[in-house]
Amino acid sequence: MAAASRTMVPPAAIDVLPESDTSTFTLPDRLTIQGVAKRRAAEGRLVAGVAALADVDRFKGRSVHAHKPKARRWDRKYCLIDRLMIMKYLGFGSLTVISISDRFSPESNRRLPSSLKGAAQYLKTPGIISLGGGLPSSEYFPFEEFNVKVPVPGSFDNKTNHAVMSAGKHDLAQGTSDFDIATAFNYGQGYGSAQFLRWIIEHTEIIHSPPYQDWSCTMTVGSTSAIDMGMRMFCKSGDWILSEEFTFPTAVESAAPQGVKVAGVGVDAGGLRANALDKVLAEWDEAVRGGPKPFILYTVPTGQNPTGSTQSAQRRKEVYAVAQKHDLIIFEDEPYYFLQMDPYTGLNSPAATPPASHADFLASLVPSYLSIDTDGRVMRLDSFSKVIAPGSRVGWITASEQIVERYRQHADVSTQSPSGMSQLVLFKLLEEQWGHPGYLDWLLHIRAEYTARRNVLLDACELHVPKSIASWSPPAAGMFHWVRVDYTKHPSYGSVGRAEIEEAIFQANVRHGTLLMKGSWFCPEGQREGDAMFFRATYAATPLGDIKEGVRRFGEALRDAFGLEKGFDGENGSVAVK
Amino acid sequence: MAAASRTMVPPAAIDVLPESDTSTFTLPDRLTIQGVAKRRAAEGRLVAGVAALADVDRFKGRSVHAHKPKARRWDRKYCLIDRLMIMKYLGFGSLTVISISDRFSPESNRRLPSSLKGAAQYLKTPGIISLGGGLPSSEYFPFEEFNVKVPVPGSFDNKTNHAVMSAGKHDLAQGTSDFDIATAFNYGQGYGSAQFLRWIIEHTEIIHSPPYQDWSCTMTVGSTSAIDMGMRMFCKSGDWILSEEFTFPTAVESAAPQGVKVAGVGVDAGGLRANALDKVLAEWDEAVRGGPKPFILYTVPTGQNPTGSTQSAQRRKEVYAVAQKHDLIIFEDEPYYFLQMDPYTGLNSPAATPPASHADFLASLVPSYLSIDTDGRVMRLDSFSKVIAPGSRVGWITASEQIVERYRQHADVSTQSPSGMSQLVLFKLLEEQWGHPGYLDWLLHIRAEYTARRNVLLDACELHVPKSIASWSPPAAGMFHWVRVDYTKHPSYGSVGRAEIEEAIFQANVRHGTLLMKGSWFCPEGQREGDAMFFRATYAATPLGDIKEGVRRFGEALRDAFGLEKGFDGENGSVAVK
């Protein structure tokens, strides 16, 4: 797919991955599902009690990543010494200094390790009795056992079979499980429990295989919190960050109180435009903007909210190159990553065709920024909210050890670890019940379900939304559909402003009994007269019949607002004009 | 008990509450356990779906609080206009302006309500189909049912009886429960679910009955996060806050990266000293401190960490009066509130005597700052970590609506709600299984257990710790025991510094196989030569036999470090010299 396509062809997940990328899946050092068991056997059984420190190197497999380069460091010390010295050593006459500034915020640089944790080293003394730490006894947790009924691979569609996962209070001591109520329900470390972190690290390696040595993961209490904490790590009041010109409003609302503004970067049907990013940065005028040139790019590369666009592999490479040129850090927020779909091919598109194997499924996924991040400049945000349940409030970030360590230090004195109840439920499900293969089966199931939902919405749009004034690019991932409305055809155009017409269309929707979101709500810098107008629809949760009816009403509302003949479907049914 | 007792008598929970306070429990507008059912019947059944807004006024009972004064407001608008105008109106010739400064931080003042939430009002339109919000469908939550086995009131001690709590996916729709998997496991509001928030509000009213009208509660992901977010609400870099001179290190480590320093206020066996607080504030010198006079007091009034001290009712009144004088906001951090105990009366103290009734139990509790907060200047932090399980990562704050609203706005774009899995488990336990009376039974059980643990530790101290060099005040609440060591009797005193002797004693403990925390780790401003030396022991979780042995080793280590005769118990067994 062309990088900056103007023809609005949907970015199809299946054909964006060049052969050269899929081949990396078979490289000997890339972890496969089959490889997990082997690695675990080599590393021995995990025994991790209350608030145990996690041995990330062990979970990653010792020496497996040793041949990879180390991540770029972001503190002043490195910037001033290491990088300059390396370049001098390499004999560059005139130094092209990429950056000598400290990327970490004053807040992050003031973080110190906990003094009390210094005492933890003495806990290793053989036979020592600790009267030190104030962790309560599991004796006083009023929970003896819990059982959760879950669907099992093979019957996700018809739900005929279920399993009951069971956790006792002292399974760990009794050797019946690596995790239990006594451990999970007590205090934990900022990165979460060792037990579940191991699964997360393996999963991350199977899916992304980060191409540098010292990557790491730490759990979050959700990606929204990770955005908040990530910005505090790198930004200070008066700073700007970058994002798609239409973006997740919560990211903007999380930044604003910190005194951080969000500069929008142009998008097309293929998502964030690399050229637009380069232009914003190259032309950045501190005096005009009232703040220094930004170095954080916040992006949702797959099924972007609100535009529904997905950046192709090629697009990601181009954006990454711009990030290298301007030495950016990329916040890769990917809640919809596994909701990549077959392309929509028009009315009555075939149902999703499941990949023939897990390897085929993984190869079909657009490569993440993390998977092409040779420098360690990506902080990837993963979430269970869209694929398991938002109420778990468990997610994780993947980034260089330096970034992860800063994040964890903040978590230790703020959010702490995510809910141990959630962690235990997810561990039981993803580690013990489903394992890595069962989880991929679940993701395939979810993908098929969302594809069906998307198709229902897009079919309804084909049938009911007047294309003389509305146009769209079928989403190839995620939950959102982004409809452009040509408001120059609105009867009031010329006599009232753009915002009034947007409000009039919004109210026409409400009057006709349907609710879509205004595009302007997603603009960090607001919209001006002449800017295109959009409405966002979602097929995430509405029952299928209601999706059809909601879209029918939307079509009706548009006709009403634009004074088109009622009930007349215009050119719908003919070849889509996009 | 005398406010600033020098005789180190334990602040006993039972006798600190004057008659006049207990009598308020029977005032008609104070919510009792019995009153909950009546209020609920009047307000009708709670029907709250996914991410439903909570009707706090309904949970508090309409008009019940109407006769109380309204809380002080903390924004500039109020300070400049309302308060001055009121005072002028009242005819004060010379205005005694209590405060004209804005207490909220620039960060907090930049918070705006979410634009997307503006759309939520249209969801009320009858028959509307929402294609708006991106909440996933519960169809895709892979959890059908869960069952948790819990102890039941009446057999908490011997655990002979259990109940199994059960939650299904669609209990709410089926009318079998007010809460279910489909609702709890989806996204929620920043204050948490309406279902569990109702229980929290009722509980708070039963225990504290805040004496002003517009109090409210919002859930937190734990008090550590609430400290972090609370400081961001009121402080900016360069500010100071106040705390006990020995305090919870995490609070200091949460403040430091924000550029906020902690000034210690003198304590005695009865906790924070009101006079010392007044003195620090009255003598505050901006030039010396390099920051403005603080207006946040962070305090742990009950079973304070690390000193184990508990402020009496009288002490709290004195401190509150100082807070009014200097217009302070009090962060009342109370994880140990319900771990108040009968006084320790020496070797083989009797077991805890359970109060005769729930009303007696409530009357025996030291009144909280919240319960005497006529101005609305207290932000109370409650936690389930010490009484249910830390791994729930659910807590709540209680404060004026204005403060709660600011907190919630931050949570909405950061932590969001606490884990829905945790909330559902807690709701099932505290609302459906135990109810308010069962929870009080549980608290009585826990209180007796911790009393027994404390007695084991204190008995061991009586038997093994040489009183010629060590002294202590028996804790009357919480988990911590604070031992003062007279290091002027250490052989190296005079030749090496205080810090070296503290380290030498710490290392002697390790050598003898026991671990206690250094007192200096709890000093926000560090300790100087000549300052008293302390070690903190805890009886929270160590098995009883290990507590005895750990304390025996501590005694041995002290004798070793101080060159006392080995195995000789000094004056132990005689009347305590404290």
XYZ file of N, CA, C and O in Angstrom, chain A residues 107 110-111 114-115 122-123 127-133 135-136 139-151 159 162 185-187 224-225 228 232 253-254 256-257 259 385-386 388-391 393 410 413-414 416-417 419-422 425 442 446 449-450 453 506-507 513-515 536-538 541-542 546 549 553, chain B residues 107 110-111 114-115 122-123 127-133 135-136 139-151 159 162 185-187 224-225 228 232 253-254 256-257 259 385-386 388-391 393 410 413-414 416-417 419-420 422 425 442 446 449 453 506-507 513-515 536-538 540-542 546 549 553:
620
model
N 11.168 16.260 37.344
C 10.487 15.341 38.266
C 11.134 13.967 38.240
O 11.433 13.378 39.284
N 14.543 13.751 39.827
C 14.575 13.842 41.293
C 14.213 12.516 41.965
O 14.290 12.406 43.181
N 13.763 11.554 41.182
C 13.387 10.256 41.783
C 14.611 9.500 42.260
O 15.569 9.335 41.545
N 14.000 3.872 46.890
C 13.493 3.894 48.263
C 14.568 3.469 49.257
O 15.289 2.505 49.037
N 14.670 4.230 50.359
C 15.656 3.896 51.385
C 15.290 2.591 52.076
O 16.150 1.770 52.389
N 18.996 -7.564 53.056
C 19.333 -8.370 54.232
C 18.366 -9.524 54.430
O 18.629 -10.441 55.203
N 17.226 -9.459 53.731
C 16.255 -10.552 53.842
C 16.837 -11.850 53.302
O 16.364 -12.934 53.622
N 18.272 -17.682 57.479
C 17.701 -17.803 58.820
C 17.253 -16.504 59.452
O 16.807 -16.489 60.599
N 17.360 -15.405 58.742
C 17.015 -14.123 59.366
C 15.503 -14.040 59.619
O 14.693 -14.561 58.841
N 15.137 -13.449 60.745
C 13.729 -13.185 61.065
C 13.489 -11.707 60.831
O 14.178 -10.860 61.404
N 12.540 -11.380 59.979
C 12.287 -9.975 59.700
C 11.188 -9.415 60.592
O 10.051 -9.877 60.572
N 11.566 -8.426 61.385
C 10.572 -7.617 62.091
C 10.503 -6.255 61.397
O 10.151 -5.252 61.977
N 10.915 -6.253 60.102
C 11.095 -5.003 59.376
C 9.865 -4.525 58.624
O 9.258 -3.529 58.972
N 9.494 -5.240 57.573
C 8.471 -4.732 56.658
C 7.062 -4.833 57.195
O 6.723 -5.802 57.872
N 4.143 -5.599 55.976
C 3.157 -6.285 55.147
C 2.240 -7.111 56.038
O 2.712 -7.838 56.898
N 0.942 -7.025 55.822
C 0.042 -7.815 56.673
C 0.146 -9.312 56.380
O 0.634 -9.720 55.328
N -3.082 -14.555 56.692
C -4.042 -15.085 57.657
C -5.300 -14.213 57.732
O -6.397 -14.699 58.000
N -5.104 -12.909 57.551
C -6.217 -11.970 57.729
C -6.845 -11.524 56.415
O -7.560 -10.534 56.385
N -6.554 -12.229 55.325
C -7.282 -11.950 54.083
C -8.526 -12.849 54.095
O -8.390 -14.070 54.096
N -9.710 -12.281 54.084
C -10.911 -13.111 54.219
C -11.316 -13.798 52.908
O -12.474 -13.720 52.491
N -10.358 -14.425 52.255
C -10.644 -15.121 51.000
C -9.912 -16.449 51.028
O -8.684 -16.475 51.124
N -10.646 -17.544 50.977
C -10.019 -18.858 51.089
C -9.754 -19.486 49.731
O -8.793 -20.219 49.549
N -10.603 -19.195 48.785
C -10.514 -19.885 47.500
C -11.348 -19.109 46.513
O -12.353 -18.513 46.888
N -10.929 -19.074 45.266
C -11.881 -18.580 44.282
C -11.842 -19.390 42.998
O -10.845 -20.006 42.653
N -12.986 -19.396 42.342
C -13.180 -20.179 41.127
C -13.804 -19.278 40.076
O -14.762 -18.565 40.373
N -13.247 -19.322 38.874
C -13.783 -18.490 37.798
C -14.060 -19.375 36.590
O -13.208 -20.166 36.178
N -15.263 -19.243 36.077
C -15.676 -20.042 34.922
C -15.357 -19.275 33.645
O -15.795 -18.132 33.475
N -14.592 -19.908 32.775
C -14.133 -19.224 31.557
C -14.325 -20.136 30.343
O -14.332 -21.358 30.472
N -14.456 -19.530 29.164
C -14.540 -20.338 27.946
C -13.186 -20.967 27.618
O -12.154 -20.474 28.065
N -19.418 -21.421 22.712
C -19.388 -21.429 24.185
C -20.040 -22.689 24.769
O -20.765 -22.610 25.774
N -16.696 -25.032 28.974
C -16.084 -24.083 29.891
C -15.126 -24.811 30.808
O -15.220 -26.024 30.971
N -2.756 -11.281 46.788
C -3.597 -10.308 47.492
C -2.792 -9.470 48.485
O -3.347 -8.641 49.189
N -1.476 -9.719 48.588
C -0.646 -8.890 49.454
C -0.052 -7.730 48.646
O -0.389 -7.553 47.478
N 0.813 -6.939 49.265
C 1.507 -5.882 48.532
C 2.379 -6.500 47.443
O 2.792 -7.657 47.548
N -4.121 4.588 30.269
C -4.400 5.996 30.578
C -3.455 6.473 31.669
O -2.884 7.575 31.581
N -3.266 5.667 32.676
C -2.311 6.009 33.725
C -0.891 6.049 33.167
O -0.081 6.897 33.557
N -0.305 9.341 31.504
C -0.114 10.362 32.538
C 1.303 10.267 33.119
O 2.027 11.265 33.188
N 4.794 12.698 32.628
C 5.508 13.285 33.775
C 6.984 12.900 33.767
O 7.814 13.597 34.335
N -6.247 15.672 27.594
C -6.736 16.123 28.903
C -5.815 15.696 30.035
O -5.846 16.260 31.126
N -5.011 14.694 29.802
C -4.007 14.298 30.773
C -2.806 15.251 30.695
O -2.205 15.594 31.710
N -2.830 18.519 29.472
C -3.128 19.937 29.711
C -2.868 20.389 31.150
O -2.209 21.417 31.363
N -3.340 19.651 32.167
C -3.087 20.116 33.530
C -1.597 20.165 33.867
O -1.167 20.963 34.694
N 0.490 21.319 32.021
C 1.035 22.449 31.278
C 1.649 22.017 29.966
O 2.445 22.752 29.369
N -7.704 -4.008 27.891
C -9.059 -3.438 27.936
C -9.912 -3.824 26.743
O -11.113 -4.026 26.882
N -9.325 -3.912 25.569
C -10.129 -4.180 24.386
C -10.153 -5.655 24.003
O -10.905 -6.048 23.124
N -9.558 -8.383 26.646
C -10.000 -9.214 27.778
C -11.117 -8.465 28.511
O -12.278 -8.809 28.373
N -10.784 -7.429 29.252
C -11.799 -6.633 29.950
C -11.156 -5.365 30.509
O -10.105 -5.439 31.147
N -11.800 -4.208 30.286
C -11.239 -2.948 30.800
C -11.135 -2.938 32.325
O -10.242 -2.319 32.887
N -12.066 -3.636 32.976
C -12.127 -3.613 34.436
C -10.959 -4.304 35.111
O -10.829 -4.226 36.331
N -7.985 -3.359 34.763
C -7.056 -2.258 35.076
C -5.618 -2.787 35.223
O -4.878 -2.412 36.130
N 8.379 5.465 39.895
C 7.202 6.299 40.127
C 6.049 5.430 40.640
O 5.397 5.763 41.632
N 5.862 4.538 44.375
C 5.389 5.538 45.335
C 4.085 6.193 44.863
O 3.749 7.297 45.290
N 3.359 5.506 44.002
C 2.107 6.087 43.514
C 1.065 4.979 43.310
O 0.412 4.563 44.258
N 1.550 1.914 42.822
C 2.060 0.597 43.206
C 1.766 -0.404 42.081
O 1.750 -0.033 40.916
N 1.563 -1.666 42.435
C 1.283 -2.653 41.393
C -0.206 -2.609 41.053
O -1.002 -2.090 41.825
N -3.990 -4.178 40.669
C -4.749 -5.044 41.576
C -4.235 -6.476 41.528
O -4.127 -7.079 40.467
N -3.926 -7.034 42.688
C -3.488 -8.423 42.761
C -4.613 -9.380 42.425
O -4.380 -10.476 41.907
N -5.848 -8.960 42.707
C -6.995 -9.788 42.346
C -7.051 -9.928 40.824
O -7.203 -11.020 40.281
N -6.915 -8.806 40.132
C -6.894 -8.840 38.664
C -5.717 -9.668 38.155
O -5.867 -10.470 37.236
N -6.397 -13.371 38.498
C -7.377 -13.843 37.517
C -6.732 -13.941 36.134
O -6.890 -14.943 35.424
N -7.883 -16.956 21.325
C -8.862 -15.956 21.777
C -8.782 -14.687 20.932
O -9.808 -14.125 20.527
N -11.744 -12.924 18.828
C -12.125 -11.522 18.989
C -12.024 -10.772 17.662
O -12.903 -9.972 17.305
N -14.931 -11.568 15.533
C -16.143 -10.925 16.039
C -16.176 -9.443 15.661
O -17.211 -8.923 15.230
N -15.051 -8.763 15.843
C -15.028 -7.337 15.514
C -15.115 -7.116 14.008
O -15.677 -6.125 13.556
N -18.717 -7.241 13.254
C -19.356 -5.993 13.699
C -19.065 -4.851 12.733
O -19.948 -4.075 12.376
N -24.901 17.327 14.566
C -24.920 16.535 15.804
C -26.324 16.488 16.379
O -26.840 15.434 16.754
N -26.981 17.658 16.401
C -28.334 17.729 16.974
C -29.355 17.022 16.084
O -30.330 16.454 16.595
N -32.498 10.155 16.851
C -32.327 9.021 17.764
C -31.028 8.256 17.618
O -30.993 7.039 17.842
N -29.982 8.953 17.269
C -28.687 8.265 17.201
C -27.598 9.222 17.680
O -27.748 10.441 17.605
N -26.524 8.650 18.207
C -25.475 9.486 18.791
C -24.140 9.133 18.156
O -23.687 7.996 18.245
N -17.520 10.497 14.367
C -17.010 9.162 14.704
C -18.143 8.248 15.134
O -18.933 8.595 16.019
N -18.213 7.079 14.516
C -19.157 6.046 14.944
C -18.347 4.861 15.455
O -17.219 4.646 15.030
N -18.927 4.081 16.375
C -18.236 2.882 16.832
C -19.157 1.680 16.711
O -20.375 1.795 16.854
N -19.770 -2.056 20.846
C -20.597 -2.752 21.833
C -22.087 -2.749 21.506
O -22.837 -3.525 22.072
N -22.519 -1.889 20.593
C -23.947 -1.801 20.288
C -24.425 -3.127 19.670
O -23.728 -3.678 18.832
N -29.100 -2.817 16.483
C -29.057 -1.387 16.806
C -28.014 -0.654 15.958
O -28.188 0.530 15.650
N -29.797 0.027 12.729
C -30.820 1.055 12.899
C -30.178 2.410 13.203
O -30.621 3.443 12.697
N -30.623 5.773 10.962
C -31.036 7.078 11.499
C -30.018 8.172 11.172
O -30.375 9.311 10.919
N -1.533 22.956 38.345
C -1.965 21.723 37.662
C -3.453 21.480 37.864
O -4.183 21.216 36.914
N -5.734 23.856 36.033
C -5.806 23.674 34.582
C -6.727 22.527 34.176
O -6.977 22.312 33.005
N -7.200 21.755 35.153
C -8.082 20.614 34.820
C -9.449 21.100 34.369
O -10.072 21.912 35.012
N -14.047 16.660 30.845
C -13.864 16.025 29.545
C -14.913 16.489 28.546
O -16.098 16.570 28.862
N -14.460 16.802 27.323
C -15.403 17.239 26.295
C -16.309 16.086 25.871
O -17.493 16.269 25.631
N -26.765 13.198 26.309
C -27.716 12.806 25.269
C -28.103 11.341 25.350
O -29.052 10.899 24.726
N -27.318 10.570 26.147
C -27.643 9.151 26.315
C -28.981 8.977 27.011
O -29.598 7.924 26.938
N -34.921 6.146 23.790
C -34.809 5.396 22.536
C -33.549 5.640 21.744
O -33.369 5.089 20.658
N -32.649 6.475 22.237
C -31.463 6.806 21.440
C -30.552 5.586 21.311
O -30.431 4.780 22.234
N -29.956 5.440 20.138
C -28.952 4.394 19.912
C -27.589 5.071 19.910
O -27.362 6.002 19.141
N -26.710 4.617 20.764
C -25.401 5.268 20.827
C -24.392 4.538 19.962
O -24.107 3.365 20.162
N -23.883 5.266 18.978
C -22.707 4.792 18.240
C -21.513 5.631 18.697
O -20.544 5.811 17.992
N -21.646 6.184 19.915
C -20.683 7.158 20.404
C -19.513 6.576 21.161
O -18.387 6.595 20.718
N -19.775 6.038 22.348
C -18.682 5.665 23.249
C -18.007 4.370 22.863
O -18.661 3.425 22.430
N -16.809 1.804 24.486
C -16.722 0.765 25.513
C -16.937 -0.596 24.865
O -17.872 -0.771 24.103
N -16.103 -1.574 25.173
C -16.289 -2.884 24.553
C -17.528 -3.590 25.093
O -18.049 -3.254 26.155
N -19.940 -9.201 25.978
C -19.891 -10.446 25.201
C -18.466 -10.979 25.088
O -18.246 -12.181 24.999
N -17.508 -10.062 25.031
C -16.123 -10.453 24.790
C -15.281 -10.491 26.063
O -14.057 -10.520 25.992
N -15.923 -10.459 27.224
C -15.166 -10.682 28.466
C -15.170 -12.193 28.717
O -16.247 -12.772 28.922
N -14.026 -12.840 28.738
C -14.019 -14.300 28.861
C -14.216 -14.789 30.297
O -13.431 -15.598 30.796
N -15.224 -14.255 30.959
C -15.515 -14.655 32.336
C -17.025 -14.806 32.465
O -17.759 -13.838 32.264
N -17.462 -16.000 32.786
C -18.903 -16.246 32.829
C -19.451 -16.140 34.247
O -20.587 -15.745 34.460
N -18.631 -16.524 35.204
C -19.117 -16.608 36.576
C -17.917 -16.685 37.483
O -16.883 -17.228 37.103
N -18.017 -16.105 38.669
C -16.989 -16.429 39.641
C -17.551 -16.634 41.027
O -18.618 -16.126 41.376
N -16.837 -17.462 41.779
C -17.255 -17.846 43.124
C -16.075 -17.678 44.059
O -14.965 -18.114 43.734
N -16.316 -17.034 45.177
C -15.252 -16.817 46.141
C -15.695 -17.332 47.499
O -16.794 -17.011 47.965
N -14.844 -18.149 48.102
C -15.143 -18.731 49.408
C -14.592 -17.826 50.502
O -13.397 -17.510 50.506
N -15.486 -17.410 51.395
C -15.095 -16.446 52.430
C -15.608 -16.886 53.797
O -16.610 -17.600 53.884
N -14.924 -16.469 54.855
C -15.418 -16.773 56.203
C -16.680 -15.962 56.514
O -16.924 -14.931 55.894
N -12.983 -20.433 61.956
C -13.144 -20.681 60.521
C -13.839 -22.018 60.223
O -13.459 -22.740 59.299
N -18.045 -21.306 56.190
C -17.715 -20.442 55.072
C -18.947 -20.231 54.216
O -19.894 -21.007 54.274
N -16.594 -5.387 35.087
C -15.385 -5.632 34.302
C -15.262 -4.690 33.107
O -14.334 -4.792 32.338
N -16.222 -3.770 32.953
C -16.112 -2.794 31.874
C -15.450 -1.516 32.421
O -15.010 -1.495 33.556
N -15.372 -0.497 31.596
C -14.857 0.787 32.073
C -15.760 1.340 33.163
O -16.951 1.005 33.225
N -1.480 5.248 48.676
C -0.207 5.763 48.157
C -0.461 6.610 46.918
O 0.098 7.700 46.762
N -1.325 6.122 46.061
C -1.697 6.903 44.888
C -2.441 8.175 45.303
O -2.259 9.239 44.695
N 0.042 10.793 46.315
C 0.661 11.346 45.104
C -0.293 12.329 44.417
O 0.076 13.472 44.113
N -0.300 16.609 44.161
C -0.349 17.310 42.869
C -1.519 18.291 42.816
O -1.500 19.254 42.063
N 8.963 10.198 49.564
C 9.496 9.830 48.246
C 8.511 10.143 47.127
O 8.886 10.239 45.969
N 7.258 10.276 47.478
C 6.261 10.700 46.505
C 6.340 12.213 46.310
O 6.178 12.722 45.199
N 9.111 14.247 46.949
C 10.418 14.758 46.496
C 10.497 14.982 44.979
O 10.929 16.057 44.539
N 10.087 14.008 44.145
C 10.186 14.237 42.703
C 9.331 15.410 42.238
O 9.656 16.063 41.244
N 9.229 18.062 43.665
C 9.888 19.264 44.152
C 9.308 19.752 45.460
O 9.487 20.905 45.841
N -6.149 -2.078 52.821
C -4.912 -2.869 52.796
C -4.623 -3.568 54.109
O -4.107 -4.678 54.119
N -4.920 -2.936 55.231
C -4.558 -3.528 56.509
C -5.711 -4.308 57.129
O -5.520 -4.985 58.128
N -8.499 -5.801 54.969
C -9.016 -6.827 54.043
C -7.826 -7.446 53.297
O -7.413 -8.538 53.614
N -7.254 -6.720 52.340
C -6.086 -7.217 51.616
C -5.479 -6.091 50.790
O -6.211 -5.397 50.075
N -4.151 -5.915 50.874
C -3.506 -4.841 50.105
C -3.691 -5.010 48.601
O -3.768 -4.032 47.862
N -3.760 -6.279 48.157
C -3.851 -6.554 46.725
C -5.149 -6.129 46.080
O -5.283 -6.184 44.862
N -6.074 -3.117 45.980
C -5.761 -1.806 45.387
C -7.037 -0.962 45.229
O -7.238 -0.291 44.208
N -8.881 14.205 37.962
C -7.542 13.680 37.708
C -7.631 12.172 37.447
O -7.071 11.665 36.477
N -8.572 10.874 33.960
C -7.575 10.884 32.879
C -6.253 10.288 33.353
O -5.198 10.569 32.788
N -6.312 9.461 34.369
C -5.069 8.853 34.868
C -5.340 7.427 35.351
O -5.388 6.494 34.561
N -8.053 6.178 36.328
C -9.453 5.794 36.130
C -9.995 5.188 37.428
O -9.558 5.573 38.509
N -10.921 4.257 37.316
C -11.455 3.649 38.533
C -10.524 2.525 38.985
O -9.716 2.047 38.215
N -9.575 -1.352 39.976
C -9.917 -2.614 39.311
C -11.369 -2.993 39.563
O -11.828 -3.059 40.706
N -12.100 -3.253 38.491
C -13.486 -3.686 38.616
C -13.588 -5.075 39.215
O -14.577 -5.407 39.874
N -11.591 -6.216 41.566
C -11.502 -5.970 43.007
C -12.801 -5.394 43.549
O -13.281 -5.802 44.603
N -15.441 -8.076 43.912
C -15.166 -8.971 45.044
C -15.494 -8.267 46.359
O -16.150 -8.835 47.241
N -15.934 -8.339 61.523
C -14.600 -8.658 60.994
C -13.544 -7.736 61.598
O -12.456 -8.178 61.990
N -10.197 -8.782 63.634
C -8.847 -8.335 63.258
C -8.184 -7.604 64.427
O -7.002 -7.796 64.728
N -6.950 -10.026 66.900
C -5.774 -10.739 66.405
C -4.518 -9.876 66.528
O -3.464 -10.337 66.952
N -1.014 -10.276 68.744
C 0.315 -10.176 68.139
C 1.164 -9.120 68.868
O 2.338 -9.346 69.167
N 22.311 -1.708 63.702
C 21.570 -2.377 62.623
C 22.297 -3.645 62.182
O 21.710 -4.717 62.050
N 23.615 -3.522 62.005
C 24.409 -4.673 61.549
C 24.512 -5.745 62.637
O 24.576 -6.942 62.322
N 20.720 -12.295 63.382
C 19.626 -12.957 62.673
C 18.265 -12.309 62.836
O 17.233 -12.996 62.831
N 18.248 -10.999 62.976
C 16.954 -10.321 63.041
C 17.043 -8.993 62.299
O 18.122 -8.424 62.161
N 15.912 -8.539 61.787
C 15.927 -7.320 60.973
C 14.923 -6.326 61.535
O 13.730 -6.616 61.617
N 12.518 0.438 64.422
C 11.114 0.045 64.291
C 10.985 -1.467 64.127
O 11.647 -2.070 63.282
N 10.152 -2.062 64.949
C 9.813 -3.479 64.787
C 8.344 -3.577 64.425
O 7.547 -2.706 64.780
N 7.977 -4.632 63.710
C 6.563 -4.828 63.404
C 6.130 -6.223 63.816
O 6.912 -7.170 63.767
N 3.289 -7.354 62.358
C 2.195 -7.485 61.389
C 2.017 -8.909 60.885
O 0.889 -9.423 60.861
N 3.084 -9.551 60.465
C 2.910 -10.791 59.708
C 3.806 -11.923 60.162
O 3.564 -13.068 59.800
N 4.833 -11.636 60.947
C 5.767 -12.679 61.348
C 5.031 -13.702 62.226
O 4.251 -13.309 63.092
N 8.292 -16.754 65.710
C 9.394 -15.977 65.139
C 9.459 -14.582 65.744
O 10.542 -13.997 65.862
N 11.345 -15.068 68.945
C 12.754 -15.352 68.690
C 13.458 -14.126 68.092
O 14.596 -13.814 68.452
N 16.639 -12.203 69.739
C 17.882 -11.895 69.025
C 18.196 -10.397 69.074
O 19.347 -9.999 69.146
